[in-house]
Short mmCIF file of C-alpha atoms and ligand atoms in Angstrom, two decimals:
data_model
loop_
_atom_site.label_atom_id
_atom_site.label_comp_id
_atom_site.label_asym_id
_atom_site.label_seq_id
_atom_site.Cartn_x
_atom_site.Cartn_y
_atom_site.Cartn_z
CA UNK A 5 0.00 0.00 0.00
CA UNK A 6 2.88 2.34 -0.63
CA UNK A 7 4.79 2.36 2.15
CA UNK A 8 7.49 -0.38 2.24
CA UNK A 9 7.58 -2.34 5.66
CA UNK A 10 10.69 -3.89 7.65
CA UNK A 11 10.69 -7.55 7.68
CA UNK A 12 12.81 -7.41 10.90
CA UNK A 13 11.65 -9.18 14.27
CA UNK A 14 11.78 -7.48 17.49
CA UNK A 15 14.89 -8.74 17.93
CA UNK A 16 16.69 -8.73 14.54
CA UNK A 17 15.70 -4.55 14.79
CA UNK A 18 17.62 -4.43 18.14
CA UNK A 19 20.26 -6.11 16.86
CA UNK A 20 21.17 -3.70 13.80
CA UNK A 21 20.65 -1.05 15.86
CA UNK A 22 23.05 -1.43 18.30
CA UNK A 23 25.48 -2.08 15.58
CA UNK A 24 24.05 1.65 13.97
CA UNK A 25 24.37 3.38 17.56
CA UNK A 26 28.09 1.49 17.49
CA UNK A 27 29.86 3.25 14.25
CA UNK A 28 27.22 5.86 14.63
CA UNK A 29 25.16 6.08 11.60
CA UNK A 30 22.20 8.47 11.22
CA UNK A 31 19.11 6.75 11.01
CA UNK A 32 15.06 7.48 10.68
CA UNK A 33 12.99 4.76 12.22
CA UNK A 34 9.71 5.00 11.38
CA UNK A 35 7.00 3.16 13.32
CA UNK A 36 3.41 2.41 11.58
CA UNK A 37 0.50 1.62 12.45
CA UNK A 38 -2.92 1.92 9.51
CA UNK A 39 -3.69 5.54 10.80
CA UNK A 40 -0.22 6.32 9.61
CA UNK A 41 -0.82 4.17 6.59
CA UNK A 42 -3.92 5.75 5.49
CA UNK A 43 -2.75 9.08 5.93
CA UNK A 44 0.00 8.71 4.03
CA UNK A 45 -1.99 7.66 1.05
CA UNK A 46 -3.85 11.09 1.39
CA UNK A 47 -0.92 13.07 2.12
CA UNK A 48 1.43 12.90 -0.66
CA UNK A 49 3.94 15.26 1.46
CA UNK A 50 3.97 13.03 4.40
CA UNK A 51 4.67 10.19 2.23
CA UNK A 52 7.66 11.69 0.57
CA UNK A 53 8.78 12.14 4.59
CA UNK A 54 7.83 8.43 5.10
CA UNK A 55 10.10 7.73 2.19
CA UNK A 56 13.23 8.97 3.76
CA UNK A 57 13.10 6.66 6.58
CA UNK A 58 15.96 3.82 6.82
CA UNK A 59 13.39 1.52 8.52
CA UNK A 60 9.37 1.68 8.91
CA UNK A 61 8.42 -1.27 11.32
CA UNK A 62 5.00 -2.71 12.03
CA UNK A 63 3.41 -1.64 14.84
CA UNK A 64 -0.09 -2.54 15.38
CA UNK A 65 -1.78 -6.25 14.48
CA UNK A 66 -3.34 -4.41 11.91
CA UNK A 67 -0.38 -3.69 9.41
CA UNK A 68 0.89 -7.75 10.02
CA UNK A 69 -2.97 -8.95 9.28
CA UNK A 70 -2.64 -6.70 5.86
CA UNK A 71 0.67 -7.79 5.05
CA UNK A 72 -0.09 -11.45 5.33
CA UNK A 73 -3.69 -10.72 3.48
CA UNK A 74 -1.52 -9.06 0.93
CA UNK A 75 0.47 -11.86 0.41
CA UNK A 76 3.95 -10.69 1.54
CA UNK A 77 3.69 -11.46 5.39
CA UNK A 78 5.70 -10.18 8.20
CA UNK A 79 7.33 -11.69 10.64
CA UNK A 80 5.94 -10.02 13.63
CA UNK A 81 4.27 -6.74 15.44
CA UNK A 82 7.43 -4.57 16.08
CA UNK A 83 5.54 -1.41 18.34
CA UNK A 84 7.16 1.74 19.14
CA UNK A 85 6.99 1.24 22.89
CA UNK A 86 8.42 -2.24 22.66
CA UNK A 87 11.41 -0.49 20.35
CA UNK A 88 11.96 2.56 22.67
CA UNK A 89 12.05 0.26 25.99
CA UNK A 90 14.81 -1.74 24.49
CA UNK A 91 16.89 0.91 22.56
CA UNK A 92 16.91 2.34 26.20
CA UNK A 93 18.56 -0.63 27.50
CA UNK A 94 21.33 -0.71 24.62
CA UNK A 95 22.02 2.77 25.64
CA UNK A 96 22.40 2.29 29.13
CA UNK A 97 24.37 -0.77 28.31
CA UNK A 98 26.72 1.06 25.85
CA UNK A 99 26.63 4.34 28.05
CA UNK A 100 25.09 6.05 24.65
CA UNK A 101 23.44 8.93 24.86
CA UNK A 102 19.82 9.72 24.72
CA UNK A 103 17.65 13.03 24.01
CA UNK A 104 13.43 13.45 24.56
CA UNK A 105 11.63 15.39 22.68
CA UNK A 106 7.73 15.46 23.25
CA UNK A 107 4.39 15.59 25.08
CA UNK A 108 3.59 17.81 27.96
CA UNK A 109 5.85 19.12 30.25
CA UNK A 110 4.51 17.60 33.19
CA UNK A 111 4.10 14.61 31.32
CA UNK A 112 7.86 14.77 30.27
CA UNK A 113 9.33 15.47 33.56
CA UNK A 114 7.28 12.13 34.89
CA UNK A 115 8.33 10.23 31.93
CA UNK A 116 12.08 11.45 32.72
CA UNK A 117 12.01 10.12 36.60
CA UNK A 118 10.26 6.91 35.77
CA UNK A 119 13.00 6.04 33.14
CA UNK A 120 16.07 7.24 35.17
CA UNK A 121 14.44 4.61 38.35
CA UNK A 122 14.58 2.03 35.47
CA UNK A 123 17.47 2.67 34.21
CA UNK A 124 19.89 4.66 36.79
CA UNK A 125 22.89 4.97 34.54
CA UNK A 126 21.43 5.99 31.66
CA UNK A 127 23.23 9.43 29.96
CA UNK A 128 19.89 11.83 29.48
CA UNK A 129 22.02 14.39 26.48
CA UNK A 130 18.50 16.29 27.20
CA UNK A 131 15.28 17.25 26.61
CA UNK A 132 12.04 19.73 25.70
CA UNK A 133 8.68 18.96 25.99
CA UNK A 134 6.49 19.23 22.68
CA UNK A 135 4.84 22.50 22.93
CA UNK A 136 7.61 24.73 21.90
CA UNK A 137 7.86 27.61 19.55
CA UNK A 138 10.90 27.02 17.88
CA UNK A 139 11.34 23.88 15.72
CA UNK A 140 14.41 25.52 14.30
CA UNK A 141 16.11 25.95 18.03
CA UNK A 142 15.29 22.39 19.56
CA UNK A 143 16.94 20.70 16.01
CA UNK A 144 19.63 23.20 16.67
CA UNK A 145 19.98 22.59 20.43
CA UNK A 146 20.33 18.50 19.63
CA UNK A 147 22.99 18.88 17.07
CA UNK A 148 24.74 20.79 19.15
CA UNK A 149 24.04 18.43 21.88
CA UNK A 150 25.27 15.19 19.91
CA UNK A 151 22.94 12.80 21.74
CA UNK A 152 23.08 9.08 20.05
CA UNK A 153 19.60 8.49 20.07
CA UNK A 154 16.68 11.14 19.77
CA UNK A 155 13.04 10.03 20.78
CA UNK A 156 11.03 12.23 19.44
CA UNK A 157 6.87 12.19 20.82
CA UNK A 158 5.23 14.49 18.71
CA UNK A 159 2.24 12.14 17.36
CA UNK A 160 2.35 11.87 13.61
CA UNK A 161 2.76 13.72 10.75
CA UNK A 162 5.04 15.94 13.41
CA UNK A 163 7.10 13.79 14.76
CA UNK A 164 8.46 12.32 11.25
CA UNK A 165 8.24 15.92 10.14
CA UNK A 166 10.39 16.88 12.73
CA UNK A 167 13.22 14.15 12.02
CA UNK A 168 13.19 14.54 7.94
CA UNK A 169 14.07 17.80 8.84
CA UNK A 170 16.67 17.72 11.66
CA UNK A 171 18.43 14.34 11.64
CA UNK A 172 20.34 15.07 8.82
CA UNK A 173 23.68 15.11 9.46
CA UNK A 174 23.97 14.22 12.97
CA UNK A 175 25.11 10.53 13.87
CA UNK A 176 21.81 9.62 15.91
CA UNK A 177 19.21 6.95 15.95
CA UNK A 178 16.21 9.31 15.67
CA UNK A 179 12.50 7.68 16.01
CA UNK A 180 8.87 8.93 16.45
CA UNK A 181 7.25 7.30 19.47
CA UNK A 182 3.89 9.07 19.44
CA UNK A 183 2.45 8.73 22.59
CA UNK A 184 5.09 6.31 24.63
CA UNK A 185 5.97 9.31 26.91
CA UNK A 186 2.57 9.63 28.50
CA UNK A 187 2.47 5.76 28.60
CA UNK A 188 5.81 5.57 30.91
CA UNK A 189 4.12 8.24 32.75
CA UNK A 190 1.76 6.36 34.07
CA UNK A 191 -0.72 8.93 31.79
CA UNK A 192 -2.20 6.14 29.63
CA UNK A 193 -1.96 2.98 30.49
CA UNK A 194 -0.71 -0.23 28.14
CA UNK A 195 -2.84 -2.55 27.95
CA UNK A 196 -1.51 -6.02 30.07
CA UNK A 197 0.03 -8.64 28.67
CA UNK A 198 -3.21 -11.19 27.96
CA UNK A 199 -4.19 -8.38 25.99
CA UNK A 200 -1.62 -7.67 23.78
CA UNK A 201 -1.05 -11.07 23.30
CA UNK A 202 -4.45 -11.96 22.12
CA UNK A 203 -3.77 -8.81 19.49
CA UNK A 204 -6.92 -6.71 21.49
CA UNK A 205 -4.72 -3.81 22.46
CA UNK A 206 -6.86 -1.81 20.56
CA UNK A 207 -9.71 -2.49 22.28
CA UNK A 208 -8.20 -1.80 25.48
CA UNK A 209 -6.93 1.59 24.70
CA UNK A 210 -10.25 2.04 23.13
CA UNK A 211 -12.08 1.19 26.52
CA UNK A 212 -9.23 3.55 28.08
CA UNK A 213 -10.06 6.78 25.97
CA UNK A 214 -13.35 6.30 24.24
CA UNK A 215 -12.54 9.33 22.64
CA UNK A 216 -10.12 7.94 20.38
CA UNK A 217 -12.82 6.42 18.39
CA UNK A 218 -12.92 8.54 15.59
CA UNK A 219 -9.21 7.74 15.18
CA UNK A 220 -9.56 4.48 15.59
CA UNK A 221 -11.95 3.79 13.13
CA UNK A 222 -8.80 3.71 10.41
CA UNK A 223 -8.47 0.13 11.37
CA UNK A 224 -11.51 -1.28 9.61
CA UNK A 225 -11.71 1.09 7.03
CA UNK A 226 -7.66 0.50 6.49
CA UNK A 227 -8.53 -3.39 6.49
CA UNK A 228 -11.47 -2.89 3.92
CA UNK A 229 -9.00 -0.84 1.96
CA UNK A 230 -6.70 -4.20 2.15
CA UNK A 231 -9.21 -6.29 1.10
CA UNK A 232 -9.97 -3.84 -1.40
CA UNK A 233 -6.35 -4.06 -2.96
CA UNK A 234 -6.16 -7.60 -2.62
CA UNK A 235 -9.41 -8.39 -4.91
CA UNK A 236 -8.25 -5.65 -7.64
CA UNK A 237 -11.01 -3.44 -6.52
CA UNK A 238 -9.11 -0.12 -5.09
CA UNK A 239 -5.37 0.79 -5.99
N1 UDP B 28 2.32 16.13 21.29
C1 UDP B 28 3.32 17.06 21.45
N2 UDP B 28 3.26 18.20 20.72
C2 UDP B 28 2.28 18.46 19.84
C3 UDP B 28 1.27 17.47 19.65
C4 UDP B 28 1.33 16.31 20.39
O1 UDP B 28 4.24 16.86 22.23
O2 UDP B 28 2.28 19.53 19.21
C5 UDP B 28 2.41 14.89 22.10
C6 UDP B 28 1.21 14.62 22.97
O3 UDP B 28 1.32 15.36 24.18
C7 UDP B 28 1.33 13.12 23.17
C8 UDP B 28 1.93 12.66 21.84
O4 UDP B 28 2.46 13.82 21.22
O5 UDP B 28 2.25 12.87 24.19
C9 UDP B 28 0.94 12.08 20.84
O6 UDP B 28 0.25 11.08 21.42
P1 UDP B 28 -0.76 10.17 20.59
O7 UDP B 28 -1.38 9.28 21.59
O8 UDP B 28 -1.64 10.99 19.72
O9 UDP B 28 0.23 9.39 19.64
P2 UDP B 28 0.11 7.93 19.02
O10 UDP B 28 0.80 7.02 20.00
O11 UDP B 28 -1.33 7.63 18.82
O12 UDP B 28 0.86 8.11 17.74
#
């Protein structure tokens, strides 16, 4: 459907990107889910952004049920959250660097004490929550700042907006993580494991914030859209 998926597991991802974070290459890691999907298909801008990313991983049941439907399946769900939670124990492993960008400040300054208690020796290069004025000074703040690994919370279209615009030329893992912050905040809650493991996360974020419905509607109309493609019916 346009946008060309990683066939990398969880742990195949983690892998390369320690090795990235070890001779420091710049990279844009893109995780999708069908809201991003089906935007991008109406959006030609934001999929010229989606184009530029190194890696675009699967995150939502959704995306590996149309993959397989499509008939080029995918190994596995690779989320965001699961993504961020381990690049943060590589870098606290490998005493890399990381900077936040993202979500309220309150929010932000909860996220920040929660991950330090997990992970004490982790290097924090920084940080700014995601209601600033400048774009222009927080990119130029984080090259300045070298960090080896930018999170960046913004929700999407900004947060990939944000990195096509700012990551080049620094050596940094850079990835949109929507809302992960408020998550280790204790804001929103992830669903528990049963759960995610019976692939109804959705419908216990749904149950969380019923006023995500709107949004969440993209998931049927994104699988209709599959089956759509898949019988020659829609492009
Ligand atoms: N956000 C932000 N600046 C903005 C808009 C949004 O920092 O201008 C944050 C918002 O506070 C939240 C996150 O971006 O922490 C988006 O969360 P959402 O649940 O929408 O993202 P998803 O996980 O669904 O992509």
């Amino acid at each position: 459907m346009g946008i060309q998926f990683s066939q990398l597991t969880n742990q195949q991802l983690i892998k390369q990107l320690t090795l990235d974070l070890e001779q420091q290459q710049c990279r844009f890691i893109v995780t999708a889910n069908p809201e991003i999907v089906l935007y991008a298909r109406k959006h030609f801008e934001y999929a010229t952004i989606l184009k530029q990313a190194d890696l675009i991983t699967a995150d939502g049941i959704g995306i590996v049920i149309g993959a397989k439907l499509l008939g080029q399946p995918l190994p596995e769900r690779v989320t965001g959250f699961d993504t961020l939670q381990q690049l943060l124990k590589v870098a606290e492993k490998k005493q890399k660097s990381v900077y936040f960008l993202g979500a309220r400040a309150t929010v932000l300054n909860t996220a920040l004490k929660n991950i330090q208690r997990q992970y004490p020796k982790l290097i924090i290069a920084g940080y700014h929550d995601g209601y600033y004025q400048s774009a222009a000074e927080i990119g130029q703040t984080i090259k300045q700042l070298q960090p080896d690994i930018v999170l960046v919370a913004l929700g999407f279209p900004k947060q990939e907006t944000f990195i096509s615009q700012y990551a080049a030329g620094t050596h940094a893992i850079w990835m949109g993580v929507g809302g992960s912050f408020d998550v280790i905040a204790g804001k929103v809650k992830r669903a528990p494991l049963f759960w995610q493991k019976h692939h109804i996360e959705w419908c216990y974020r749904l149950l969380q914030e019923p006023s995500r419905l709107p949004r969440m509607l993209a998931l049927p109309k994104y699988l209709l859209l599959v089956l759509g493609q898949k019988f020659h019916l829609v492009h």
